[in-house]
Amino acid sequence: MPARVRAILATVILAAAALLGAGSPALAGAAAPRPFVIEGLDLHDATVKRFGNRYYMYGSMYACGFEWYVNNTPWCGFGVSTASRPQGPWSAPKPLFAPDSEDPYAKRSWQATCGGTGQGCFNPRMIQRTGWGLNDGAFLLWFNAPRHHTQYKVNAYNVMTCAGPAGPCGPAAANGTYTKPVLDVCAGNGDFGIIERAGTRPAIVCTMPGETALNIEELNTRGDGGTGVGVQGVAGLTHIEGPGGFWNAAHRTYVLTYSDQGCGYCAGTPTSYATAPSLYSGWTAPGNVGWGAPVYGRRVINGTSCGGQPRTVTVLDGQPWQIVDLWRGTRNEAQAGTLLAPLSYHPTPGTPGDGKRWIPPVSYSCS
């Protein structure tokens, strides 16, 4: 078969897969996606996005010497790398904004906000205002700064507009802006992800202080704050972190994954799930039965997260991927790798206590 014909067929297959919806079975003849590890790249608690014909990996950097909860530790900032395919090779990380630039909310440097108490700043998440809201193609960087919450009792989240998907971001960039988002439902300081579905506004899924329950809030037309529409206490879950989610069009279901339980830089924590027919109602996660049985027994989809800790979910070319931090368990995680594993969703029958084999509808493999 000529190379040009093969290229056309590959394009048609990708387009058809996207129309079927994220998590749909692969078309006959199409190679099933396989998990892979990105190593040697100083980008962590990361996400991967596709804009145009390039892939972008966003993450926290550690190589300058950042150590979690060490006072006055250097904060290395957020970086971005690019590649022609998710498996790489990836370019060297480039800062999205300077760590010594001003934190407009606290009126000090981001270095002081993120490194002064060692609490750090994490979870860089890039979205584009395309097909929703103002629909102007603008790029927005979300991230959290826990010190904002502990010091000022406000939400920890921050939003910068960017010159493009590779930055620069914030007031130092041409026409760049900073916003402290107004959020009613996600008013805490925890890990978060952004759930996107074509033609609808994105939503922030966040872990809350204390019991670390999960909340979800719809973003406004600008994508730099919330509307107050959302849900609190998703599926009654507590003590979890690293949330992310996707819409499965084939079964008209939203799927969330998360670290169960939550802990700092843990290696080998379970990945669990919850599902709903609507983003802001109807969330359930299977329980368990028996004397002393762990409540999370049936909601776990990967007992060790391939030796790491789930971070969030991204959808690339119609396929949802679980992103897993392969932590080393140290205060500086510059050498940690990042696993991307393809997620699948296939509804299965069964309820706790029915005496039959239980097969979770959500799954991902380590190899």
Coordinates of N, CA, C and O in Angstrom, one line a residue, residues 153-225:
K153 N -6.9 32.5 53.6 CA -8.2 31.8 53.7 C -9.1 32.0 52.4 O -10.3 32.1 52.5
V154 N -8.4 32.0 51.3 CA -9.1 32.1 50.0 C -8.8 30.8 49.2 O -7.9 30.0 49.7
N155 N -9.4 30.6 48.1 CA -9.1 29.4 47.3 C -7.6 29.6 46.8 O -7.1 30.7 46.7
A156 N -7.0 28.4 46.6 CA -5.5 28.4 46.3 C -5.3 28.6 44.8 O -4.1 28.6 44.4
Y157 N -6.3 28.7 44.0 CA -6.1 28.6 42.5 C -5.8 29.9 41.9 O -6.2 31.0 42.4
N158 N -5.2 29.9 40.7 CA -4.7 31.0 40.0 C -4.8 30.8 38.5 O -4.7 29.6 38.0
V159 N -5.1 31.8 37.7 CA -5.3 31.7 36.3 C -4.5 32.8 35.6 O -4.6 34.0 36.0
M160 N -3.7 32.4 34.6 CA -3.0 33.3 33.8 C -3.3 33.1 32.3 O -3.5 32.0 31.9
T161 N -3.5 34.2 31.6 CA -3.6 34.0 30.1 C -2.2 34.0 29.5 O -1.2 34.5 30.1
C162 N -2.1 33.3 28.4 CA -0.7 33.0 27.8 C -0.7 33.4 26.4 O -1.7 33.5 25.7
A163 N 0.5 33.7 25.9 CA 0.7 34.2 24.6 C 0.5 33.0 23.6 O 0.2 33.3 22.4
G164 N 0.6 31.8 24.0 CA 0.3 30.6 23.2 C 0.4 29.4 24.1 O 0.6 29.5 25.3
P165 N 0.3 28.2 23.5 CA 0.3 27.0 24.3 C 1.7 26.7 25.0 O 1.7 26.0 26.0
A166 N 2.7 27.3 24.5 CA 4.1 27.2 25.2 C 4.4 28.4 26.0 O 5.6 28.6 26.3
G167 N 3.4 29.3 26.2 CA 3.7 30.5 27.0 C 4.3 31.6 26.1 O 4.3 31.5 24.9
P168 N 4.9 32.6 26.8 CA 4.9 32.9 28.2 C 3.5 33.2 28.7 O 2.6 33.6 27.9
C169 N 3.3 33.2 30.1 CA 2.0 33.4 30.7 C 2.1 34.5 31.7 O 3.2 34.8 32.3
G170 N 1.0 35.1 32.0 CA 0.9 36.1 33.0 C 1.2 37.5 32.6 O 1.4 37.8 31.4
P171 N 1.2 38.4 33.5 CA 1.3 39.9 33.2 C 2.6 40.2 32.5 O 2.7 41.2 31.8
A172 N 3.7 39.4 32.6 CA 4.9 39.7 31.9 C 4.9 39.4 30.4 O 5.7 39.9 29.7
A173 N 3.9 38.6 30.0 CA 3.7 38.3 28.6 C 2.9 39.4 27.9 O 2.1 40.1 28.5
A174 N 3.1 39.5 26.6 CA 2.3 40.5 25.8 C 0.8 40.2 26.0 O 0.3 39.1 25.7
N175 N 0.1 41.2 26.5 CA -1.3 41.1 26.7 C -1.7 40.0 27.7 O -2.9 39.6 27.8
G176 N -0.7 39.6 28.5 CA -1.0 38.5 29.5 C -1.7 39.1 30.7 O -1.5 40.3 31.1
T177 N -2.5 38.3 31.4 CA -3.2 38.7 32.6 C -3.1 37.7 33.7 O -2.7 36.5 33.4
Y178 N -3.5 38.1 34.9 CA -3.6 37.2 36.0 C -4.9 37.4 36.7 O -5.4 38.6 36.8
T179 N -5.6 36.3 37.1 CA -6.8 36.4 37.8 C -6.8 35.5 39.0 O -6.4 34.3 38.9
K180 N -7.3 36.0 40.1 CA -7.6 35.1 41.3 C -9.0 34.7 41.0 O -10.0 35.5 41.1
P181 N -9.3 33.4 40.7 CA -10.6 33.0 40.3 C -11.6 33.1 41.4 O -11.3 32.8 42.6
V182 N -12.9 33.5 41.1 CA -14.0 33.4 42.1 C -14.6 32.0 42.0 O -15.1 31.6 40.9
L183 N -14.5 31.3 43.0 CA -15.0 29.9 43.1 C -15.9 29.7 44.3 O -15.4 30.0 45.4
D184 N -17.1 29.2 44.1 CA -17.9 28.9 45.3 C -17.9 27.5 45.7 O -17.9 27.2 46.9
V185 N -17.8 26.5 44.8 CA -17.8 25.1 45.1 C -16.4 24.6 45.3 O -16.2 23.8 46.2
C186 N -15.4 25.0 44.5 CA -14.0 24.6 44.7 C -13.3 25.7 45.4 O -12.4 26.4 44.8
A187 N -13.6 25.9 46.6 CA -13.0 27.0 47.4 C -11.9 26.6 48.3 O -11.6 27.2 49.4
G188 N -11.2 25.5 48.0 CA -10.2 25.0 48.9 C -8.8 25.2 48.3 O -8.5 26.1 47.6
N189 N -7.9 24.2 48.6 CA -6.5 24.3 48.2 C -5.9 23.1 47.7 O -4.7 23.0 47.6
G190 N -6.7 22.1 47.3 CA -6.1 20.8 47.0 C -5.7 20.6 45.6 O -5.8 21.5 44.7
D191 N -5.3 19.3 45.3 CA -5.1 18.9 43.9 C -6.3 19.2 43.1 O -7.5 19.2 43.6
F192 N -6.1 19.3 41.8 CA -7.3 19.5 40.9 C -7.0 19.1 39.5 O -5.8 18.9 39.1
G193 N -8.1 18.9 38.7 CA -8.0 18.6 37.3 C -9.0 19.4 36.6 O -9.9 20.0 37.2
I194 N -8.9 19.5 35.3 CA -9.9 20.1 34.4 C -10.6 19.1 33.5 O -9.9 18.4 32.8
I195 N -11.9 19.0 33.6 CA -12.6 18.1 32.8 C -13.2 18.8 31.6 O -13.9 19.9 31.7
E196 N -12.9 18.4 30.4 CA -13.3 19.0 29.2 C -14.1 18.1 28.3 O -13.9 16.9 28.2
R197 N -15.1 18.7 27.7 CA -16.0 18.0 26.8 C -16.4 18.9 25.6 O -16.8 20.1 25.9
A198 N -16.2 18.5 24.4 CA -16.4 19.4 23.2 C -17.8 20.0 23.3 O -18.8 19.4 23.5
G199 N -17.8 21.4 23.1 CA -19.0 22.1 23.0 C -19.6 22.5 24.3 O -20.7 23.2 24.3
T200 N -19.0 22.2 25.4 CA -19.5 22.6 26.7 C -18.3 23.3 27.5 O -17.1 23.1 27.2
R201 N -18.7 24.1 28.5 CA -17.7 24.7 29.3 C -16.9 23.7 30.1 O -17.5 22.7 30.6
P202 N -15.6 23.8 30.3 CA -14.8 22.9 31.2 C -15.3 23.1 32.6 O -16.0 24.0 33.0
A203 N -14.9 22.1 33.4 CA -15.2 22.2 34.9 C -13.9 21.8 35.6 O -13.0 21.1 35.2
I204 N -13.7 22.4 36.8 CA -12.6 22.1 37.7 C -13.1 21.0 38.7 O -14.2 21.2 39.3
V205 N -12.3 20.0 38.8 CA -12.6 19.0 39.8 C -11.5 19.1 40.9 O -10.3 19.0 40.5
C206 N -11.9 19.3 42.1 CA -10.9 19.7 43.1 C -11.1 18.8 44.4 O -12.2 18.4 44.7
T207 N -10.0 18.7 45.1 CA -10.0 18.1 46.4 C -10.1 19.2 47.5 O -9.4 20.2 47.4
M208 N -11.0 18.9 48.5 CA -11.2 20.0 49.5 C -10.4 19.7 50.8 O -10.0 18.6 51.1
P209 N -10.2 20.8 51.6 CA -9.4 20.6 52.8 C -10.1 19.7 53.8 O -11.3 19.4 53.7
G210 N -9.4 19.2 54.8 CA -9.9 18.4 55.8 C -10.1 17.0 55.4 O -9.1 16.2 55.3
E211 N -11.3 16.6 55.1 CA -11.6 15.2 54.7 C -11.2 14.9 53.2 O -11.3 13.8 52.8
T212 N -10.7 15.9 52.5 CA -10.3 15.8 51.1 C -11.3 15.1 50.3 O -11.1 14.1 49.6
A213 N -12.5 15.7 50.4 CA -13.6 15.2 49.5 C -13.5 15.9 48.1 O -12.7 16.8 48.0
L214 N -14.2 15.3 47.2 CA -14.1 15.8 45.8 C -15.3 16.7 45.5 O -16.5 16.4 45.8
N215 N -15.0 17.9 44.9 CA -16.1 18.8 44.4 C -15.8 19.1 42.9 O -14.7 19.0 42.5
I216 N -16.9 19.5 42.2 CA -16.8 19.9 40.8 C -17.5 21.2 40.6 O -18.6 21.4 41.1
E217 N -16.9 22.1 39.9 CA -17.5 23.4 39.6 C -17.4 23.8 38.1 O -16.2 23.7 37.6
E218 N -18.4 24.2 37.5 CA -18.4 24.7 36.1 C -17.6 26.0 36.0 O -17.7 26.9 36.9
L219 N -16.8 26.1 34.9 CA -16.1 27.4 34.7 C -17.0 28.4 34.0 O -17.9 28.0 33.2
N220 N -16.7 29.7 34.1 CA -17.4 30.7 33.5 C -17.1 30.9 32.0 O -16.2 30.1 31.5
T221 N -17.7 31.8 31.4 CA -17.5 32.0 29.9 C -16.0 32.4 29.6 O -15.5 32.1 28.5
R222 N -15.3 33.0 30.5 CA -13.9 33.4 30.3 C -13.0 32.2 30.7 O -11.8 32.3 30.3
G223 N -13.5 31.3 31.5 CA -12.6 30.2 31.9 C -11.7 30.5 33.0 O -10.8 29.8 33.3
D224 N -11.9 31.7 33.6 CA -11.0 32.1 34.7 C -11.7 32.2 36.1 O -11.2 32.9 37.0
G225 N -12.7 31.5 36.2 CA -13.5 31.4 37.5 C -14.6 30.5 37.4 O -14.8 29.8 36.3

